[in-house]
């Protein structure tokens, strides 16, 4: 069973996120609520393997790192500000499995994050999109 308070000790936060960032607080709560099946899917999505090594996240090498993902629509905003607005809620999380690196958009709510994460971990298996 994953618990938010122990997960935080074994995850690195970088590039715009800290352990206190609202998106990280939500992510750790969501991870703590995952069923065993969702935990396996999350591990497969982030690391490329369905199970963590003996010892779990504490011994994962490289360490699981979670970074802020910039919105894919940000580059499409015109210089006068009349272009599409930046919305992280439209983006899916992405990963670099070789580095155990999760790129997580700063979703506006925990519910949106939960839906996007579940979609990514269930539909993103075996997909190698560049991000």
Coordinates of C-alpha atoms in Angstrom, one line a residue:
X1 CA 0.0 0.0 0.0
X2 CA 1.3 3.4 -1.0
X3 CA 1.0 6.3 1.5
X4 CA 1.4 9.9 0.5
X5 CA 3.6 10.6 3.6
X6 CA 6.1 7.9 2.7
X7 CA 6.0 8.4 -1.1
X8 CA 7.3 11.9 -0.6
X9 CA 10.5 10.6 0.9
X10 CA 11.4 8.5 -2.2
X11 CA 10.5 10.9 -5.0
X12 CA 12.5 13.8 -6.4
X13 CA 10.7 17.0 -7.4
X14 CA 12.3 19.3 -9.9
X15 CA 11.8 21.9 -12.7
X16 CA 9.0 23.9 -11.1
X17 CA 7.8 21.4 -8.5
X18 CA 8.5 21.0 -4.8
X19 CA 7.0 18.5 -2.3
X20 CA 4.6 21.4 -1.3
X21 CA 3.4 22.2 -4.9
X22 CA -0.4 21.8 -5.1
X23 CA 0.0 19.4 -8.1
X24 CA 2.4 17.3 -6.1
X25 CA 0.2 17.2 -3.1
X26 CA -2.7 16.0 -5.3
X27 CA -0.5 13.5 -7.1
X28 CA 0.7 11.9 -3.8
X29 CA -2.9 11.7 -2.6
X30 CA -4.0 10.0 -5.9
X31 CA -1.1 7.6 -5.7
X32 CA -2.1 6.7 -2.2
X33 CA -5.6 6.0 -3.4
X34 CA -4.5 3.7 -6.3
X35 CA -5.7 0.1 -6.3
X36 CA -3.0 -2.5 -6.7
X37 CA -3.9 -2.8 -10.4
X38 CA -3.5 1.0 -10.8
X39 CA -0.2 0.9 -9.0
X40 CA 1.1 -1.7 -11.4
X41 CA -0.1 0.3 -14.4
X42 CA 1.5 3.5 -13.0
X43 CA 4.8 1.6 -12.5
X44 CA 4.6 0.3 -16.0
X45 CA 3.9 3.8 -17.4
X46 CA 6.7 5.5 -15.5
X47 CA 9.4 2.9 -15.4
X48 CA 8.6 0.5 -18.2
X49 CA 8.3 -2.4 -15.7
X50 CA 5.1 -3.6 -14.1
X51 CA 6.7 -3.9 -10.6
X52 CA 9.1 -1.9 -8.6
X53 CA 12.4 -3.6 -7.6
X54 CA 12.5 -5.3 -4.2
X55 CA 12.6 -2.4 -1.7
X56 CA 10.1 -0.4 -3.8
X57 CA 10.5 3.3 -4.6
X58 CA 13.2 3.6 -2.0
X59 CA 15.7 1.7 -4.2
X60 CA 14.5 2.7 -7.6
X61 CA 17.5 3.8 -9.6
X62 CA 17.4 6.4 -11.0
X63 CA 15.0 7.9 -8.5
X64 CA 11.5 8.7 -9.6
X65 CA 11.5 12.3 -10.6
X66 CA 8.5 14.4 -11.2
X67 CA 8.8 17.7 -13.1
X68 CA 6.3 20.3 -14.3
X69 CA 5.2 19.8 -17.9
X70 CA 4.8 23.0 -19.8
X71 CA 1.5 23.2 -21.7
X72 CA 1.7 22.1 -25.4
X73 CA -0.6 25.0 -26.2
X74 CA 1.8 27.6 -24.7
X75 CA 3.9 27.8 -27.9
X76 CA 0.7 28.5 -29.9
X77 CA -0.2 31.7 -28.1
X78 CA 0.2 34.7 -30.4
X79 CA 2.4 37.6 -29.3
X80 CA -0.6 39.9 -28.8
X81 CA -2.2 37.4 -26.4
X82 CA -5.2 36.7 -28.7
X83 CA -4.2 33.2 -29.4
X84 CA -5.4 30.1 -27.6
X85 CA -5.0 30.3 -23.8
X86 CA -2.6 28.0 -22.0
X87 CA -4.4 25.2 -20.3
X88 CA -2.6 22.3 -18.6
X89 CA -6.0 20.6 -18.2
X90 CA -5.9 19.7 -21.9
X91 CA -2.5 17.9 -21.7
X92 CA -1.7 14.4 -20.6
X93 CA 1.3 13.5 -18.4
X94 CA 4.2 12.0 -20.2
X95 CA 7.3 10.0 -19.2
X96 CA 10.9 9.2 -20.0
X97 CA 11.0 5.6 -18.7
X98 CA 14.7 5.2 -19.0
X99 CA 15.1 8.0 -16.4
X100 CA 12.0 7.2 -14.3
X101 CA 10.9 10.8 -15.2
X102 CA 7.3 11.9 -15.0
X103 CA 6.3 15.1 -16.7
X104 CA 3.2 16.3 -15.0
X105 CA 1.1 19.3 -16.1
X106 CA -0.1 21.6 -13.3
X107 CA -3.8 20.5 -13.5
X108 CA -6.4 22.9 -12.0
X109 CA -8.1 20.2 -9.9
X110 CA -7.3 16.8 -8.3
X111 CA -10.2 15.2 -10.3
X112 CA -8.8 16.3 -13.6
X113 CA -5.4 15.0 -12.6
X114 CA -6.8 11.7 -11.6
X115 CA -8.7 11.3 -14.9
X116 CA -5.7 12.3 -17.0
X117 CA -3.4 10.0 -15.0
X118 CA -5.7 7.0 -15.3
X119 CA -6.1 7.6 -19.0
X120 CA -2.3 7.9 -19.5
X121 CA -1.4 4.8 -17.5
X122 CA -4.1 2.7 -19.1
X123 CA -3.9 3.9 -22.7
X124 CA -0.2 5.0 -22.8
X125 CA 1.2 1.5 -22.4
X126 CA 3.7 0.7 -25.1
X127 CA 3.4 4.1 -26.7
X128 CA 6.6 5.9 -27.5
X129 CA 5.6 9.5 -28.2
X130 CA 8.2 12.2 -28.0
X131 CA 7.4 14.9 -25.5

